[in-house]
Short mmCIF file of C-alpha atoms in Angstrom, two decimals:
data_model
loop_
_atom_site.label_atom_id
_atom_site.label_comp_id
_atom_site.label_asym_id
_atom_site.label_seq_id
_atom_site.Cartn_x
_atom_site.Cartn_y
_atom_site.Cartn_z
CA ALA A 4 0.00 0.00 0.00
CA LEU A 5 1.10 3.57 -0.57
CA PRO A 6 1.16 5.60 2.67
CA SER A 7 -0.71 8.88 2.82
CA ASN A 8 2.50 10.91 3.04
CA ILE A 9 3.70 9.37 -0.24
CA LEU A 10 0.44 10.35 -1.87
CA ALA A 11 0.76 13.84 -0.43
CA ALA A 12 4.26 14.13 -1.94
CA ASN A 13 2.63 13.10 -5.22
CA LYS A 14 5.59 11.08 -6.61
CA LEU A 15 7.49 7.81 -6.67
CA GLN A 16 11.26 7.55 -7.14
CA PHE A 17 13.00 4.98 -9.35
CA LYS A 18 16.79 4.33 -9.09
CA GLY A 19 18.48 2.16 -11.68
CA PHE A 20 15.20 1.13 -13.35
CA GLN A 21 13.62 2.10 -16.62
CA PRO A 22 9.98 1.80 -15.47
CA VAL A 23 6.84 1.03 -17.45
CA VAL A 24 3.80 2.17 -15.50
CA LYS A 25 0.21 1.00 -15.80
CA ARG A 26 -2.86 2.03 -13.90
CA ALA A 27 -5.78 -0.04 -12.66
CA LEU A 28 -8.82 0.40 -10.45
CA SER A 29 -8.54 -0.84 -6.91
CA ALA A 30 -11.11 -3.40 -5.85
CA THR A 31 -10.50 -2.59 -2.16
CA ASN A 32 -10.73 1.21 -2.38
CA ASP A 33 -7.10 1.36 -1.22
CA THR A 34 -4.21 2.91 -3.13
CA TYR A 35 -1.29 0.53 -3.64
CA MET A 36 1.50 -0.38 -6.05
CA GLU A 37 2.20 -3.79 -7.57
CA ILE A 38 5.64 -4.51 -9.08
CA THR A 39 5.79 -7.13 -11.87
CA GLY A 40 7.87 -8.01 -14.91
CA TYR A 41 11.24 -6.96 -13.46
CA SER A 42 14.55 -8.00 -15.04
CA THR A 43 16.20 -8.19 -11.64
CA THR A 44 14.81 -8.39 -8.15
CA PRO A 45 13.59 -4.95 -7.03
CA GLN A 46 13.58 -3.58 -3.56
CA VAL A 47 11.29 -0.85 -2.18
CA GLN A 48 12.28 1.58 0.50
CA ILE A 49 9.42 3.38 2.21
CA GLY A 50 10.51 6.43 4.10
CA LYS A 51 10.05 10.04 3.25
CA ASP A 52 9.70 8.82 -0.34
CA ALA A 53 8.90 5.50 -2.01
CA ILE A 54 12.12 4.40 -3.76
CA VAL A 55 12.18 1.43 -6.13
CA SER A 56 15.64 0.13 -7.13
CA PRO A 57 17.29 -3.12 -8.35
CA LYS A 58 18.67 -5.04 -5.40
CA SER A 59 21.71 -6.21 -7.40
CA CYS A 60 22.60 -2.64 -8.41
CA VAL A 61 22.38 -1.48 -4.82
CA GLU A 62 24.75 -4.20 -3.72
CA SER A 63 27.31 -3.70 -6.49
CA SER A 64 27.17 0.01 -7.24
CA GLY A 65 25.89 1.84 -4.18
CA SER A 66 22.70 3.75 -4.09
CA ASN A 67 24.45 7.13 -4.38
CA ARG A 68 25.48 6.37 -7.98
CA LEU A 69 22.13 5.23 -9.31
CA THR A 70 20.14 7.28 -11.80
CA PRO A 71 17.16 8.66 -9.90
CA SER A 72 13.95 9.28 -11.85
CA TRP A 73 10.76 10.76 -10.41
CA LEU A 74 7.32 9.61 -11.48
CA PRO A 75 4.52 11.76 -10.08
CA VAL A 76 1.61 9.73 -8.78
CA ALA A 77 -0.67 12.26 -10.45
CA CYS A 78 0.97 11.48 -13.78
CA ALA A 79 0.35 7.79 -13.29
CA VAL A 80 -3.21 8.45 -12.26
CA ALA A 81 -3.68 10.49 -15.41
CA THR A 82 -3.22 7.33 -17.46
CA ALA A 83 -6.80 6.55 -16.58
CA MET A 84 -7.52 8.90 -19.45
CA LEU A 85 -5.81 6.44 -21.81
CA PRO A 86 -7.47 3.37 -23.35
CA SER A 87 -7.61 0.26 -21.22
CA GLY A 88 -4.27 -1.53 -21.11
CA SER A 89 -2.21 1.46 -22.24
CA ARG A 90 1.14 1.89 -20.64
CA MET A 91 2.94 5.07 -19.85
CA ALA A 92 6.37 4.15 -21.13
CA ALA A 93 9.41 6.37 -21.68
CA ALA A 94 7.98 9.03 -19.35
CA VAL A 95 10.68 8.60 -16.74
CA PRO A 96 13.66 9.86 -18.80
CA ILE A 97 11.78 13.13 -19.28
CA LEU A 98 11.47 13.40 -15.52
CA ALA A 99 14.99 12.19 -14.74
CA TRP A 100 17.18 14.19 -12.39
CA ALA A 101 20.17 15.82 -14.05
CA GLN A 102 22.54 14.80 -11.27
CA GLY A 103 21.95 11.16 -12.17
CA VAL A 104 24.20 11.26 -15.23
CA GLU A 105 27.15 9.94 -13.25
CA ALA A 106 25.39 6.68 -12.46
CA SER A 107 26.69 3.32 -13.63
CA VAL A 108 25.55 2.71 -17.21
CA SER A 109 25.62 -1.03 -16.62
CA CYS A 110 22.71 -0.84 -14.22
CA THR A 111 19.78 -0.24 -16.55
CA GLU A 112 17.29 -2.80 -15.38
CA THR A 113 13.57 -2.70 -16.29
CA VAL A 114 10.51 -2.98 -14.10
CA GLU A 115 6.77 -2.90 -14.61
CA VAL A 116 4.69 -1.12 -11.98
CA THR A 117 0.91 -1.08 -11.67
CA ILE A 118 -0.60 1.59 -9.45
CA TYR A 119 -4.09 0.77 -8.16
CA THR A 120 -6.36 3.61 -7.13
CA PRO A 121 -10.02 3.68 -6.04
CA PRO A 122 -12.64 4.47 -8.68
CA ALA A 123 -13.26 8.18 -9.15
CA ALA A 124 -16.14 9.58 -7.17
CA PRO A 125 -19.28 9.97 -9.29
CA ALA A 126 -20.02 13.45 -10.53
CA PRO A 127 -22.49 15.32 -8.32
CA PRO A 128 -26.05 15.26 -9.62
CA ASP A 129 -27.25 18.19 -11.69
CA LEU A 130 -29.40 20.10 -9.21
CA ASN A 131 -30.43 22.82 -11.62
CA ALA A 132 -34.22 23.10 -11.41
CA GLN A 133 -34.32 24.23 -15.03
CA ARG A 134 -32.99 20.96 -16.50
CA PRO A 135 -34.54 20.29 -19.94
CA GLY A 136 -37.35 17.78 -19.62
CA CYS A 137 -37.77 18.27 -15.88
CA GLN A 138 -40.69 20.16 -14.43
CA SER A 139 -39.10 20.64 -11.02
CA GLN A 140 -40.35 23.35 -8.70
CA ILE A 141 -38.28 24.71 -5.84
CA ALA A 142 -39.99 26.39 -2.91
CA LYS A 143 -38.51 28.11 0.10
CA ASN A 144 -40.03 28.07 3.56
CA SER A 145 -39.96 31.86 3.74
CA THR A 146 -41.60 34.72 1.86
CA ALA A 147 -40.23 38.06 0.68
CA ASP A 148 -42.39 39.93 3.20
CA SER A 149 -44.73 39.23 6.10
CA ILE A 150 -47.67 40.36 3.95
CA VAL A 151 -47.95 38.31 0.76
CA GLY A 152 -50.51 37.07 -1.71
CA GLY A 153 -53.20 39.56 -2.64
CA THR A 154 -56.80 39.51 -3.78
CA LEU A 155 -58.04 39.09 -7.32
CA TYR A 156 -61.50 40.30 -8.38
CA VAL A 157 -62.96 39.23 -11.72
CA TYR A 158 -65.55 41.36 -13.48
CA ASP A 159 -68.01 39.67 -15.84
CA THR A 160 -68.17 41.79 -19.00
CA THR A 161 -70.81 39.53 -20.56
CA PHE A 162 -73.40 40.37 -17.89
CA VAL A 163 -75.79 43.26 -18.57
CA GLY A 164 -75.09 45.68 -15.77
CA SER A 165 -72.55 45.28 -12.98
CA LYS A 166 -71.56 41.84 -11.90
CA TRP A 167 -68.49 40.46 -10.17
CA LYS A 168 -67.83 36.78 -10.73
CA LYS A 169 -68.29 34.22 -8.01
CA ILE A 170 -65.26 31.94 -7.75
CA ALA A 171 -65.63 28.79 -5.65
CA GLY A 172 -68.45 30.47 -3.78
CA LYS A 173 -66.54 33.68 -3.11
CA SER A 174 -66.33 37.02 -4.89
CA TYR A 175 -62.54 36.97 -5.00
CA VAL A 176 -59.46 34.80 -5.39
CA ASP A 177 -57.04 34.59 -2.47
CA LEU A 178 -53.74 34.58 -4.39
CA ALA A 179 -51.78 33.37 -1.35
CA ASP A 180 -53.96 30.30 -0.80
CA SER A 181 -54.14 29.58 -4.51
CA SER A 182 -50.35 29.84 -4.86
CA ILE A 183 -49.78 27.42 -1.99
CA LYS A 184 -52.15 24.89 -3.55
CA ALA A 185 -50.09 25.10 -6.75
CA GLY A 186 -46.86 24.41 -4.84
CA CYS A 187 -45.67 28.02 -4.98
CA VAL A 188 -44.51 30.37 -2.26
CA PRO A 189 -46.93 33.32 -1.97
CA LYS A 190 -45.47 36.48 -3.48
CA HIS A 191 -45.29 40.10 -2.36
CA LYS A 192 -47.08 43.09 -3.96
CA PRO A 193 -49.24 41.90 -6.88
CA HIS A 194 -49.04 44.55 -9.58
CA MET A 195 -50.18 43.59 -13.10
CA VAL A 196 -52.88 41.34 -14.58
CA LEU A 197 -51.83 40.22 -18.08
CA PRO A 198 -54.16 37.86 -20.01
CA SER A 199 -52.64 35.56 -22.63
CA PRO A 200 -53.35 36.19 -26.33
CA ASP A 201 -55.71 33.19 -26.49
CA GLY A 202 -57.59 34.29 -23.36
CA LYS A 203 -57.05 31.00 -21.52
CA HIS A 204 -54.43 32.08 -18.99
CA THR A 205 -53.45 35.19 -17.03
CA ILE A 206 -50.12 36.22 -15.55
CA ILE A 207 -49.88 38.26 -12.36
CA THR A 208 -46.55 39.97 -11.66
CA TYR A 209 -45.30 41.05 -8.23
CA THR A 210 -43.12 44.12 -7.73
CA GLY A 211 -41.82 42.71 -4.44
CA ASP A 212 -40.63 39.41 -5.93
CA GLN A 213 -38.57 38.00 -8.78
CA ASP A 214 -41.20 35.72 -10.28
CA TYR A 215 -44.87 35.68 -11.28
CA ALA A 216 -47.97 33.51 -11.14
CA VAL A 217 -49.81 31.90 -14.06
CA LEU A 218 -53.57 31.53 -13.55
CA ARG A 219 -55.98 29.27 -15.40
CA ASN A 220 -58.87 31.46 -16.57
CA SER A 221 -61.44 28.67 -16.42
CA ASP A 222 -61.38 28.72 -12.60
CA PHE A 223 -58.93 31.61 -11.89
CA SER A 224 -56.60 29.38 -9.88
CA VAL A 225 -52.81 29.63 -9.78
CA MET A 226 -51.29 26.72 -11.69
CA MET A 227 -47.54 27.51 -11.82
CA CYS A 228 -45.03 30.18 -10.78
CA PRO A 229 -42.08 30.68 -13.16
CA SER A 230 -39.06 32.18 -11.40
CA VAL A 231 -35.44 33.21 -11.91
CA GLU A 232 -34.59 32.91 -8.22
CA PHE A 233 -32.58 29.70 -8.62
CA LEU A 234 -30.35 30.68 -11.57
CA LYS A 235 -27.50 32.18 -9.56
CA PRO A 236 -24.73 33.10 -10.23
CA LYS A 237 -25.57 33.87 -13.88
CA VAL A 238 -28.89 35.53 -13.10
CA PHE A 239 -29.95 37.33 -9.93
CA GLY A 240 -33.64 38.19 -9.93
CA GLY A 241 -34.83 41.47 -8.47
CA ALA A 242 -38.36 42.87 -8.77
CA VAL A 243 -40.70 42.06 -11.66
CA HIS A 244 -42.75 45.15 -12.50
CA THR A 245 -44.71 43.86 -15.49
CA GLY A 246 -44.16 41.88 -18.69
CA ALA A 247 -45.57 41.03 -22.10
CA TRP A 248 -46.68 37.94 -23.98
CA PHE A 249 -44.84 37.06 -27.18
CA THR A 250 -47.60 34.86 -28.65
CA LYS A 251 -49.16 32.47 -26.16
CA ASN A 252 -45.94 30.45 -26.08
CA THR A 253 -43.59 32.99 -24.47
CA PHE A 254 -43.66 35.58 -21.70
CA LEU A 255 -41.07 38.32 -21.19
CA ALA A 256 -40.84 39.51 -17.57
CA VAL A 257 -39.49 43.00 -16.88
CA ASP A 258 -37.19 42.83 -13.85
CA MET A 259 -36.43 46.36 -12.65
CA THR A 260 -33.36 45.52 -10.55
CA GLY A 261 -32.12 42.11 -11.70
CA CYS A 262 -28.56 41.21 -12.68
CA VAL A 263 -27.21 39.15 -15.59
CA ASP A 264 -23.58 37.98 -15.87
CA GLY A 265 -22.54 40.25 -13.03
CA ILE A 266 -24.13 43.41 -14.46
CA CYS A 267 -27.10 44.84 -12.56
CA GLY A 268 -29.57 47.51 -13.58
CA GLY A 269 -32.45 45.30 -14.64
CA ALA A 270 -33.16 42.40 -16.97
CA ILE A 271 -35.73 40.88 -19.31
CA HIS A 272 -36.38 37.22 -18.47
CA ARG A 273 -37.92 34.83 -21.00
CA HIS A 274 -39.97 31.72 -20.18
CA ASP A 275 -41.55 29.46 -22.81
CA PHE A 276 -44.73 27.41 -22.31
CA THR A 277 -46.04 24.12 -23.67
CA TYR A 278 -49.70 23.12 -24.12
CA ASP A 279 -51.74 19.95 -24.43
CA GLY A 280 -54.18 19.17 -27.22
CA THR A 281 -56.97 21.16 -25.59
CA GLY A 282 -54.87 24.31 -25.36
CA ALA A 283 -54.32 23.99 -21.61
CA MET A 284 -50.88 25.02 -20.41
CA LYS A 285 -48.76 22.06 -19.31
CA SER A 286 -45.32 23.36 -18.39
CA PHE A 287 -42.84 26.20 -18.58
CA THR A 288 -39.11 26.39 -19.32
CA TYR A 289 -36.67 29.17 -18.56
CA LYS A 290 -35.11 30.25 -21.85
CA SER A 291 -32.71 33.15 -21.23
CA SER A 292 -32.27 36.62 -19.76
CA LEU A 293 -31.25 39.86 -21.45
CA GLY A 294 -29.13 42.09 -19.23
CA HIS A 295 -28.16 45.74 -19.47
CA THR A 296 -24.44 45.55 -20.18
CA ASN A 297 -23.32 48.85 -21.79
CA VAL A 298 -26.96 49.95 -22.26
CA ALA A 299 -26.70 53.14 -20.18
CA ALA A 300 -23.67 54.26 -22.18
CA ALA A 301 -25.48 53.57 -25.47
CA ARG A 302 -28.45 55.65 -24.33
CA GLY A 303 -26.45 58.44 -22.75
CA THR A 304 -27.88 57.87 -19.27
CA THR A 305 -26.17 57.20 -15.95
CA ALA A 306 -28.19 54.12 -14.98
CA THR A 307 -30.90 51.71 -16.11
CA LYS A 308 -34.16 50.48 -14.57
CA PRO A 309 -36.53 48.85 -17.10
CA ILE A 310 -40.19 49.45 -16.30
CA ALA A 311 -42.36 48.07 -19.12
CA ILE A 312 -42.16 46.33 -22.47
CA GLY A 313 -44.46 46.06 -25.45
CA ASN A 314 -44.71 45.09 -29.11
CA ASN A 315 -47.24 45.25 -31.92
CA PRO A 316 -48.33 41.60 -32.19
CA SER A 317 -50.34 42.04 -35.39
CA GLY A 318 -47.62 42.14 -38.02
CA ALA A 319 -44.13 41.39 -39.25
CA TYR A 320 -42.44 43.29 -36.41
CA SER A 321 -43.98 41.36 -33.53
CA LYS A 322 -40.59 40.06 -32.42
CA LEU A 323 -39.45 43.64 -31.72
CA PHE A 324 -40.32 45.02 -28.28
CA PHE A 325 -39.81 48.54 -27.00
CA VAL A 326 -38.44 48.71 -23.44
CA THR A 327 -39.12 51.85 -21.38
CA ASP A 328 -36.86 52.88 -18.52
CA ALA A 329 -37.41 54.84 -15.31
CA LYS A 330 -33.88 56.26 -15.51
CA GLY A 331 -34.47 57.66 -18.99
CA ALA A 332 -34.48 56.83 -22.72
CA GLY A 333 -35.38 53.37 -24.05
CA SER A 334 -34.47 50.60 -26.47
CA ILE A 335 -35.81 48.04 -28.94
CA MET A 336 -35.03 44.38 -28.21
CA ASN A 337 -35.48 41.28 -30.36
CA ALA A 338 -37.44 38.61 -28.48
CA ASP A 339 -36.41 35.86 -30.91
CA THR A 340 -32.69 36.33 -30.29
CA MET A 341 -33.01 37.92 -26.83
CA ALA A 342 -30.64 40.68 -27.87
CA TRP A 343 -30.76 44.45 -28.05
CA ASP A 344 -31.62 45.79 -31.50
CA THR A 345 -31.65 49.60 -31.23
CA HIS A 346 -30.86 52.04 -28.41
CA PHE A 347 -32.37 55.55 -28.45
CA ASN A 348 -30.28 58.35 -26.99
CA ALA A 349 -31.73 60.33 -24.10
CA GLY A 350 -31.50 63.48 -26.19
CA LEU A 351 -34.36 62.27 -28.40
CA PHE A 352 -36.73 62.36 -25.41
CA GLY A 353 -36.25 66.06 -24.65
CA ASN A 354 -37.52 66.99 -21.18
CA CYS A 355 -39.34 63.65 -20.90
CA SER A 356 -36.25 61.45 -20.78
CA GLY A 357 -37.14 59.89 -17.42
CA GLY A 358 -40.17 58.07 -16.07
CA GLY A 359 -40.67 55.47 -18.78
CA LEU A 360 -43.98 53.64 -18.40
CA TRP A 361 -46.43 51.73 -20.62
CA VAL A 362 -46.20 50.57 -24.23
CA VAL A 363 -49.33 50.01 -26.37
CA PRO A 364 -49.66 48.78 -30.00
CA HIS A 365 -51.31 50.76 -32.77
CA PRO A 366 -54.55 48.91 -33.64
CA ASP A 367 -54.19 49.34 -37.43
CA ASP A 368 -50.50 49.99 -38.17
CA PRO A 369 -48.44 46.87 -37.29
CA LYS A 370 -45.15 48.73 -37.25
CA ILE A 371 -46.14 51.34 -34.62
CA VAL A 372 -46.23 51.29 -30.82
CA LEU A 373 -46.71 54.19 -28.39
CA ALA A 374 -44.68 54.64 -25.21
CA GLN A 375 -45.80 56.75 -22.27
CA TYR A 376 -43.30 58.63 -20.10
CA GLY A 377 -44.57 60.34 -16.94
CA LYS A 378 -43.18 61.82 -13.71
CA GLN A 379 -44.75 63.35 -10.62
CA ASP A 380 -42.37 66.30 -10.50
CA SER A 381 -41.57 66.92 -14.14
CA ALA A 382 -42.78 66.60 -17.73
CA SER A 383 -44.83 63.78 -19.24
CA CYS A 384 -44.95 62.78 -22.92
CA ILE A 385 -46.19 60.16 -25.37
CA PHE A 386 -43.73 58.91 -28.01
CA LYS A 387 -44.33 57.05 -31.27
CA ILE A 388 -41.87 54.26 -32.16
CA ASP A 389 -41.66 52.97 -35.72
CA MET A 390 -40.36 49.39 -35.56
CA GLN A 391 -39.71 49.27 -39.29
CA ALA A 392 -37.69 52.48 -39.54
CA LYS A 393 -36.30 52.15 -35.98
CA THR A 394 -37.22 55.76 -35.21
CA LEU A 395 -38.71 57.55 -32.19
CA THR A 396 -40.67 60.82 -32.32
CA LYS A 397 -42.67 62.77 -29.74
CA LEU A 398 -46.41 62.62 -30.41
CA VAL A 399 -47.63 64.92 -27.63
CA GLN A 400 -46.35 66.83 -24.60
CA LEU A 401 -48.63 66.31 -21.60
CA ALA A 402 -49.16 68.48 -18.52
CA ASP A 403 -46.22 68.89 -16.15
CA ASN A 404 -46.39 67.23 -12.73
CA GLY A 405 -49.43 65.21 -13.75
CA ASP A 406 -47.67 61.83 -13.52
CA ALA A 407 -49.08 60.26 -16.69
CA HIS A 408 -49.73 56.66 -15.76
CA GLY A 409 -52.25 55.07 -18.12
CA ILE A 410 -52.63 54.94 -21.89
CA GLN A 411 -54.86 53.23 -24.45
CA PHE A 412 -56.06 53.66 -28.03
CA CYS A 413 -59.74 54.40 -28.60
CA LYS A 414 -61.84 55.05 -31.70
CA THR A 415 -64.73 57.49 -31.62
CA ASP A 416 -68.13 56.62 -33.03
CA GLY A 417 -67.08 58.55 -36.12
CA GLY A 418 -63.96 56.45 -36.60
CA GLU A 419 -61.43 58.99 -35.30
CA LEU A 420 -58.42 57.23 -33.72
CA THR A 421 -57.64 58.78 -30.34
CA ILE A 422 -55.46 58.14 -27.32
CA ILE A 423 -56.84 58.07 -23.79
CA ASN A 424 -54.21 59.28 -21.29
CA THR A 425 -54.75 59.25 -17.52
CA ASN A 426 -52.69 61.22 -15.00
CA ARG A 427 -52.23 59.55 -11.62
CA GLN A 428 -51.23 62.50 -9.47
CA THR A 429 -53.96 64.89 -10.65
CA ALA A 430 -56.66 62.25 -11.26
CA THR A 431 -57.30 63.76 -14.68
CA LEU A 432 -57.88 62.37 -18.16
CA ASP A 433 -56.82 63.56 -21.62
CA VAL A 434 -58.10 62.61 -25.07
CA VAL A 435 -55.47 63.10 -27.79
CA LYS A 436 -56.06 62.99 -31.55
CA TYR A 437 -53.57 60.45 -32.91
CA SER A 438 -53.20 61.95 -36.37
CA ASP A 439 -51.71 65.26 -35.17
CA GLY A 440 -51.22 65.00 -31.38
CA SER A 441 -53.78 67.70 -30.60
CA PHE A 442 -56.01 67.59 -27.49
CA LEU A 443 -59.67 66.80 -27.98
CA LEU A 444 -60.15 66.88 -24.21
CA ARG A 445 -57.64 67.99 -21.60
CA ASP A 446 -57.40 67.74 -17.80
CA TYR A 447 -60.83 66.15 -17.37
CA ASP A 448 -61.26 65.89 -13.57
CA LEU A 449 -62.30 62.32 -12.86
CA ASN A 450 -63.19 63.04 -9.23
CA SER A 451 -65.49 66.04 -9.69
CA GLN A 452 -66.94 64.81 -12.98
CA ALA A 453 -67.48 61.16 -12.09
CA PHE A 454 -66.38 59.58 -8.83
CA ASP A 455 -67.59 62.18 -6.31
CA ALA A 456 -71.17 61.49 -7.32
CA VAL A 457 -70.86 57.75 -6.66
CA GLN A 458 -71.63 56.75 -3.08
CA VAL A 459 -70.37 53.35 -2.00
CA THR A 460 -70.52 51.38 1.22
CA ARG A 461 -67.30 49.77 2.27
CA GLN A 462 -66.68 47.00 4.74
CA SER A 463 -63.67 46.97 7.01
CA GLU A 464 -61.40 43.98 7.57
CA PRO A 465 -59.57 42.80 10.68
CA LYS A 466 -55.92 43.80 10.74
CA LYS A 467 -54.84 40.19 10.85
CA ARG A 468 -57.17 38.23 8.64
CA ARG A 469 -57.06 34.89 6.92
CA LEU A 470 -59.32 34.67 3.90
CA SER A 471 -60.16 31.04 4.65
CA VAL A 472 -62.13 32.15 7.71
CA GLN A 473 -62.95 35.77 6.87
CA GLN A 474 -65.78 36.00 4.35
CA LYS A 475 -66.29 39.76 4.40
CA LYS A 476 -64.15 41.47 1.79
CA LEU A 477 -63.57 45.11 0.96
CA GLN A 478 -65.47 45.56 -2.30
CA PRO A 479 -64.43 47.97 -5.08
#
C-alpha cells in the first residue's frame, strides 16, 4: 500500500530502473502499487519517499550512484484517461534528475509497476431546477415579506349591468392560498394582470418578488409560478414590474433591478410554455435573460431600470419590443434572439427622458407602438416608435407634474383614432387625436366629474385576517 504521506508528496522515485507504468482500479478502495515483470529483483524503501531500485545494483554500485527518476503519482493516475491496457512508457527519462548522469551505465534494469487507485467519485447530480425535460419546482419556507398574496376580483363583461364573478363560492381569489395549492410560495405586492393572447391564462406579476404567477382562466386558480430565483450566479432576480406575452408560447418579464452575468440595472427574463391538445398550459421552461451591459452608455444615461415592455403583435415586427426605462431613454429588443436591437439616446426624449412607463400597440399599423413617459415632478410625454424604420418621435407633450400613468387607443363613433391618457397625481384624463397629437379633451377631472357622485358602502377587515375564515371582503 502507498502511505498517505507518499500520496501527499505526489511522486514515486526509481533508481536504476527504466519503469513502465500502468494504472488499474482498486477493488478494495485502497491505493497501492504492484511490481511485476522486473529483469532483476527490485527492492522498495518506504521512508520520506517510495524508492524502487534493483537489489543487485544497490549491492554492487551503491545507491548514491544510481540514476534517480521521479514519477509523479498524479501522472500515473492520469493514465486513466488512456485506453484500457495502455502503458505510460518512456515518461521517466523526461522526468529524470540531471545529477543522475554519473550513475553506472551497466545498471539499466527494467521494471513494470501497476498503481491501483479507487474508482473516481461519481459526478455530483445536476441540481439545476431548469434541466430540460424536468418540471421541477423549488420552494422556500420563507416569503419576501410578512404580507404576501393579494386579492383578485374578476368582473363579468358579458353580464348586462354590474356583476363580479363568483369563484368557488366567493367574490374573489385569495392569491396566497391559490399559490400554496399550486406548490408556490406566496409572493409580495401583486401589480399587473396580463391575459394571454388566447384568453385561456393570465399572468400576475409582483413588484416585491422575482417571479410571477400563471392563472388558469377557467377557474382563476394559480397553476404555476415561473421564477429566476434559482439561476445564480448567472442571473440574480430582483423585482418584476410587469411583462408582455410574445404569442401564447412565451412571456417576457421585466425585472427592474435584476442582474445578468454580473451586471445589474435590470433584466428581461424569458420563459416558454407548452400546451396539451386542448390548449391547456402544461409546463414552462426558462429560456434566457437579457441584461443591461453597456446599455446606459449607449443611451447616454447614468443608470438603467426597465419598467415596461411592449410590441405590436399584429404584423411582421412582432418580435421587436420597445423597453421603457425609469432612468431615462429606451431601447428596442429582439425577443427571438433575446438581444438588443436599437438604443435611443436620451437626447431624443427632450424633457421627458425619465419616467418610462407603458407601451401600447397601434390597432391598425403593425409597425407602430406608443410609449408613455410620466413623472410626478416633471414633464410627461407620449412617443411614437416605428419598428420598421427604428425611429422615435414625440407625439404629444402632456401636462407637467401630472404623472401620466395610463394609456390606451380608442376610436370614436365617427372612426377617429384617439389616445386616452390618464394622470395619476392629478386624477385627470386627456383625449389626444392620434393623427396630429392635438387635445380633444384635456385635464378632465375624474373626481369632480365622475367619482364624487358615486356613493359606495365599504366594509372593514380585521388587521390580521385569513381569507379562509374571513368572508367579508372590501369591495371595489
